[in-house]
Coordinates of C-alpha atoms in Angstrom, one line a residue:
M1 CA 160.4 85.7 141.7
A2 CA 159.1 88.6 139.4
P3 CA 160.1 92.4 141.4
R4 CA 157.6 94.0 143.2
Q5 CA 155.3 96.0 141.4
S6 CA 153.4 99.1 142.8
T7 CA 150.1 98.9 143.4
P8 CA 147.3 100.8 141.5
P9 CA 144.6 103.0 143.5
A10 CA 141.8 100.8 144.6
V11 CA 138.5 101.5 143.3
L12 CA 137.0 99.1 145.5
T13 CA 137.8 97.1 148.7
C14 CA 135.7 94.1 150.1
G15 CA 135.4 91.7 152.7
E16 CA 133.5 89.0 154.5
I17 CA 133.7 88.1 158.1
R18 CA 132.8 85.4 160.3
T19 CA 132.7 85.8 164.0
C20 CA 132.2 82.9 166.9
L21 CA 131.6 81.6 170.3
L22 CA 135.3 79.9 170.2
P23 CA 133.9 76.1 171.4
A24 CA 135.9 75.8 174.1
R25 CA 135.5 75.6 178.3
Q26 CA 137.8 77.8 179.2
A27 CA 138.5 81.1 177.3
L28 CA 142.7 80.3 175.8
D29 CA 145.9 81.7 177.7
I30 CA 147.4 84.2 175.7
R31 CA 150.7 81.5 174.9
S32 CA 147.8 79.2 173.8
A33 CA 146.1 81.8 171.0
A34 CA 149.7 82.0 169.4
Q35 CA 149.3 77.6 169.0
L36 CA 145.7 78.5 167.7
L37 CA 146.5 80.9 165.4
G38 CA 150.2 79.8 164.3
L39 CA 148.8 79.2 161.0
R40 CA 152.4 79.8 158.7
A41 CA 155.7 78.6 160.2
D42 CA 157.8 81.7 158.8
E43 CA 155.5 84.0 160.7
R44 CA 154.4 85.1 164.5
V45 CA 151.3 85.6 165.9
L46 CA 150.4 89.0 166.8
L47 CA 149.6 89.5 170.5
S48 CA 148.8 92.0 172.7
E49 CA 147.6 92.6 176.0
R50 CA 146.2 96.2 176.1
P51 CA 143.6 97.1 176.6
G52 CA 142.4 93.3 176.4
L53 CA 143.8 90.1 175.3
Y54 CA 144.1 90.1 171.6
A55 CA 146.0 87.5 168.9
R56 CA 145.9 87.6 165.2
S57 CA 147.4 85.4 163.3
P58 CA 149.6 86.1 160.0
D59 CA 148.2 86.1 156.6
T60 CA 147.2 84.0 154.4
L61 CA 147.0 84.2 150.9
T62 CA 144.3 82.4 148.0
G63 CA 144.8 83.1 144.1
V64 CA 141.4 83.4 142.9
D65 CA 140.6 83.5 139.1
C66 CA 136.7 83.9 138.4
P67 CA 134.5 86.3 137.2
L68 CA 133.3 89.1 139.8
P69 CA 129.8 89.2 141.4
S70 CA 128.2 92.0 139.7
A71 CA 124.5 93.7 140.2
N72 CA 124.1 94.9 136.9
G73 CA 124.9 91.0 135.1
A74 CA 128.3 92.1 133.5
R75 CA 130.8 89.3 133.5
V76 CA 134.2 90.9 134.4
R77 CA 137.2 88.5 135.1
A78 CA 139.4 88.9 137.8
V79 CA 143.0 87.1 139.0
G80 CA 144.8 87.8 141.8
T81 CA 145.3 86.8 145.9
V82 CA 142.8 87.5 148.7
T83 CA 144.3 88.0 151.9
A84 CA 143.0 86.7 155.5
H85 CA 143.1 86.6 158.8
A86 CA 142.0 85.3 162.4
A87 CA 141.7 87.3 165.4
L88 CA 140.9 85.6 169.1
T89 CA 139.3 88.1 171.9
E90 CA 140.0 87.3 175.2
G91 CA 140.2 84.1 174.6
R92 CA 137.0 83.8 173.1
V93 CA 135.8 85.3 171.0
L94 CA 137.0 83.7 166.9
Q95 CA 136.8 86.0 164.2
T96 CA 138.5 85.1 160.7
S97 CA 138.5 87.7 158.0
A98 CA 139.0 88.0 154.4
H99 CA 139.3 90.7 152.0
C100 CA 140.5 92.0 148.9
R101 CA 141.8 95.2 146.7
M102 CA 140.7 96.1 143.0
P103 CA 141.6 98.7 141.1
G104 CA 139.7 100.8 138.5
T105 CA 141.6 99.1 135.4
G106 CA 144.0 96.4 134.6
P107 CA 145.5 94.7 131.6
D108 CA 143.4 92.7 128.9
Q109 CA 145.2 89.9 129.2
R110 CA 146.0 87.6 132.2
R111 CA 149.8 88.2 133.7
P112 CA 152.0 85.8 135.2
W113 CA 151.1 84.3 138.7
G114 CA 154.6 85.8 139.9
E115 CA 153.3 89.1 139.4
Y116 CA 149.7 88.4 141.1
L117 CA 152.4 87.5 144.2
V118 CA 154.1 90.3 144.5
R119 CA 151.0 92.2 144.9
P120 CA 149.0 90.3 147.9
G121 CA 145.7 91.1 148.7
V122 CA 144.8 92.6 145.3
V123 CA 142.2 91.1 142.6
E124 CA 143.1 92.8 139.3
P125 CA 140.3 92.7 136.9
L126 CA 140.8 92.1 133.0
G127 CA 140.4 95.6 131.7
R128 CA 137.6 97.8 133.3
L129 CA 136.5 97.6 137.1
P130 CA 132.5 98.3 137.4
H131 CA 132.8 99.0 140.7
E132 CA 129.5 100.5 142.1
A133 CA 127.9 97.2 140.5
V134 CA 130.7 95.1 141.7
A135 CA 130.3 96.9 145.0
Q136 CA 126.3 96.2 144.7
G137 CA 126.9 92.5 143.8
V138 CA 129.3 91.9 146.6
L139 CA 126.9 93.2 148.9
G140 CA 123.9 91.4 147.6
G141 CA 126.2 88.0 147.6
P142 CA 127.9 86.5 145.0
R143 CA 126.4 83.8 141.8
H144 CA 128.2 80.5 142.3
G145 CA 130.8 80.5 140.5
D146 CA 131.9 84.2 141.4
L147 CA 134.5 85.5 143.7
D148 CA 132.8 85.0 147.1
V149 CA 135.8 86.1 149.7
G150 CA 133.2 84.5 152.4
L151 CA 133.8 81.2 151.1
I152 CA 138.0 81.9 151.9
A153 CA 136.6 83.1 155.4
D154 CA 134.8 80.3 155.9
G155 CA 137.4 77.7 154.9
L156 CA 140.1 79.5 157.6
L157 CA 137.2 79.0 159.9
T158 CA 136.9 75.6 159.8
R159 CA 140.7 75.2 159.9
V160 CA 140.7 77.0 162.6
L161 CA 138.1 74.9 164.5
R162 CA 139.5 72.0 163.7
H163 CA 142.6 72.4 166.0
P164 CA 143.4 70.2 168.8
L165 CA 143.4 72.5 171.8
L166 CA 139.8 73.7 171.2
D167 CA 137.4 70.7 173.3
Q168 CA 134.1 72.1 171.3
R169 CA 132.3 72.3 174.4
P170 CA 131.7 76.0 174.6
P171 CA 129.8 77.5 177.8
F172 CA 126.7 78.9 176.7
R173 CA 124.8 78.4 173.4
S174 CA 125.5 81.0 170.7
R175 CA 125.4 81.1 166.9
P176 CA 127.5 82.9 164.2
T177 CA 127.4 86.5 162.8
R178 CA 128.3 87.2 159.3
L179 CA 129.7 91.0 158.4
R180 CA 129.8 91.6 154.1
W181 CA 131.3 95.3 153.8
A182 CA 132.5 97.1 150.4
A183 CA 134.5 100.1 150.6
L184 CA 134.1 102.8 147.7
P185 CA 136.3 106.2 147.2
A186 CA 135.3 109.0 148.7
A187 CA 134.6 112.5 147.2
P188 CA 138.1 114.7 146.3
G189 CA 138.6 116.1 150.3
E190 CA 136.4 114.0 151.8
G191 CA 136.5 112.3 154.9
P192 CA 136.0 108.5 155.9
S193 CA 132.0 107.8 155.5
L194 CA 129.7 104.8 156.9
E195 CA 127.2 105.3 154.2
R196 CA 124.6 102.0 155.2
F197 CA 124.6 99.6 158.5
T198 CA 121.9 96.7 157.7
L199 CA 120.9 93.6 159.5
A200 CA 119.9 90.7 156.8
E201 CA 118.2 87.8 157.2
D202 CA 120.3 84.2 157.8
E203 CA 123.0 86.3 160.9
L204 CA 124.0 88.5 158.2
R205 CA 124.9 92.1 158.2
T206 CA 125.9 94.5 155.1
V207 CA 128.1 97.5 155.6
R208 CA 129.2 99.9 153.0
L209 CA 132.0 102.7 153.3
R210 CA 133.3 105.5 151.7
V211 CA 136.9 106.1 152.2
P212 CA 139.8 108.4 150.7
E213 CA 142.3 106.8 148.3
G214 CA 144.8 105.3 149.7
T215 CA 143.1 103.7 152.7
S216 CA 144.5 100.9 153.2
G217 CA 142.5 97.1 153.0
A218 CA 144.3 96.3 156.1
E219 CA 142.7 99.4 158.4
L220 CA 139.2 98.5 156.7
A221 CA 139.5 95.4 157.7
A222 CA 140.3 96.0 161.0
L223 CA 137.7 98.4 161.4
C224 CA 135.0 95.7 160.2
D225 CA 136.4 93.3 162.4
D226 CA 135.6 95.4 165.1
L227 CA 132.3 96.5 164.1
A228 CA 131.7 92.7 163.6
L229 CA 132.7 91.5 167.0
H230 CA 131.0 94.1 168.5
D231 CA 127.3 93.2 166.4
W232 CA 128.2 89.0 167.5
L233 CA 128.0 90.6 171.2
L234 CA 125.0 92.9 170.7
T235 CA 123.2 90.1 168.8
T236 CA 123.9 87.2 171.6
V237 CA 123.7 89.4 174.7
V238 CA 120.1 89.5 173.2
R239 CA 119.2 86.7 172.6
M240 CA 120.1 85.4 176.4
L241 CA 117.4 87.9 177.5
D242 CA 114.9 86.9 174.8
G243 CA 115.1 83.6 176.0
L244 CA 114.1 84.3 179.3
R245 CA 110.2 85.2 180.2
L246 CA 111.0 87.9 182.8
G247 CA 108.4 89.5 184.6
A248 CA 105.0 88.6 186.5
G249 CA 103.9 85.3 186.4
A250 CA 107.5 84.5 184.6
A251 CA 107.6 80.3 184.8
Q252 CA 111.1 80.5 184.9
D253 CA 112.3 79.7 188.6
A254 CA 115.6 82.1 190.3
G255 CA 117.9 79.2 189.0
T256 CA 117.2 79.2 185.3
V257 CA 117.5 82.9 185.1
V258 CA 121.1 82.4 186.8
R259 CA 122.4 79.9 185.0
T260 CA 121.2 81.9 181.1
L261 CA 122.2 85.4 181.9
R262 CA 125.6 84.6 184.3
P263 CA 127.5 83.5 181.1
A264 CA 127.2 87.0 179.7
V265 CA 128.9 88.5 182.6
D266 CA 131.9 85.6 183.2
H267 CA 132.5 85.7 179.3
L268 CA 131.0 88.7 177.7
L269 CA 129.9 92.0 179.6
H270 CA 134.2 93.3 179.5
L271 CA 134.7 92.7 176.4
W272 CA 132.3 95.8 175.2
M273 CA 135.5 98.1 174.0
P274 CA 134.8 99.8 170.2
G275 CA 137.2 101.3 168.5
A276 CA 139.8 100.3 170.6
R277 CA 141.4 98.1 167.3
V278 CA 141.1 100.9 164.6
G279 CA 143.0 103.3 163.2
R280 CA 142.5 106.9 164.1
E281 CA 141.6 108.0 160.8
L282 CA 138.8 105.6 160.4
A283 CA 137.9 105.6 164.2
A284 CA 135.1 108.3 163.6
L285 CA 133.2 106.0 161.4
W286 CA 131.9 104.6 164.5
D287 CA 130.3 107.6 165.3
P288 CA 127.0 107.0 163.2
L289 CA 126.4 104.1 165.1
E290 CA 126.4 105.0 168.1
E291 CA 124.7 107.9 167.3
R292 CA 122.1 105.5 165.9
P293 CA 120.6 102.9 166.1
G294 CA 122.5 103.8 169.5
F295 CA 125.3 100.5 169.9
T296 CA 126.2 100.9 173.4
R297 CA 123.2 102.9 174.5
Q298 CA 121.8 99.6 173.5
W299 CA 124.7 97.5 175.0
Q300 CA 124.4 100.0 178.5
A301 CA 120.6 99.2 178.7
L302 CA 121.1 95.5 178.2
V303 CA 124.2 95.5 180.8
Q304 CA 122.2 96.8 183.1
R305 CA 119.4 94.6 182.3
I306 CA 121.6 91.5 183.1
R307 CA 122.6 93.1 186.5
D308 CA 118.9 93.8 187.7
Q309 CA 118.0 90.0 187.2
L310 CA 120.9 88.8 188.8
T311 CA 120.3 91.2 191.7
L312 CA 116.3 90.3 191.8
H313 CA 116.6 86.9 191.3
A314 CA 119.7 86.8 193.9
L315 CA 117.0 87.8 196.7
P316 CA 114.6 85.7 198.7
P317 CA 111.6 84.3 196.8
A318 CA 109.8 86.5 199.5
H319 CA 111.3 89.4 199.0
R320 CA 111.2 90.0 194.9
E321 CA 107.7 90.9 194.7
A322 CA 107.4 94.1 196.8
H323 CA 104.0 94.6 198.3
P324 CA 102.9 97.8 199.8
A325 CA 102.0 96.8 203.7
P326 CA 98.5 97.3 205.5
G327 CA 98.1 100.9 206.7
P328 CA 94.8 102.4 208.6
P329 CA 91.8 102.6 206.8
A330 CA 91.6 105.9 204.4
V331 CA 89.1 108.7 206.1
L332 CA 87.4 111.3 203.7
P333 CA 86.5 114.8 204.6
R334 CA 83.8 115.7 206.0
E335 CA 81.4 117.5 204.2

């Protein structure tokens, strides 16, 4: 194998994440999670029990040799490897994530494969990289034949979902989400910043970041995995509540409300821990989302609404609507 090459500074790091409910009736324990995510025989699954059960597969590499997506139509060929992994949170929420880093310039001709393999997760352009146009192309969605890290995340998700441990009987219905992200260099002397978080159609979210030079792709991927997890939690719980007609005149009986909302209590409400697995240097990027739109404020409001509804529908029907007791007739003052 060729000697390890030094990795040039990245001017663009990008990735895509799939987040979904694990299709299993019971949440997996830590041992079963390790079996599910054992994607490579030569590396162990990362397991953690604090602050919650978490399992992360070893990284896998996918070789690519294709044009890069570009908003201005530039056709830049790039060669290298994309890093991907799968993760399971509390034995219940499955994520697959793929990402790569791109230097500002590369050789004019393709190198031997050995030189790319010793720099995992680096996709090198042939010539100069128009990083702004490529970042816009990544977030806007690649054309057919362009580099598409989302397809790599999809492929890994399909592989994990075929595991015989999964009985394909999830405890409730939900939809997967996609989060697509791109990180560009911050100005000299400036810290990381979240420039934009967008909810798009078809369950797609896009995130644009600025980070100091030297920020690792693994750290960025961990941040975006965390954003994707909590966005999926919010989206899923909102849909649970939207599926009910609550309030006066609602058609659902108490049993329907409890059956619909109980899974949130059993499987989701305890998972809310923004930033718990994000590196210290990037943890502050959660702050803009807490200020506006206010992820945790919305989550707390949803949690309280679910608990109120479950409490209300646990009462006997006669007590669900409070009517004032009749009192003596009002006496008008004499003029």
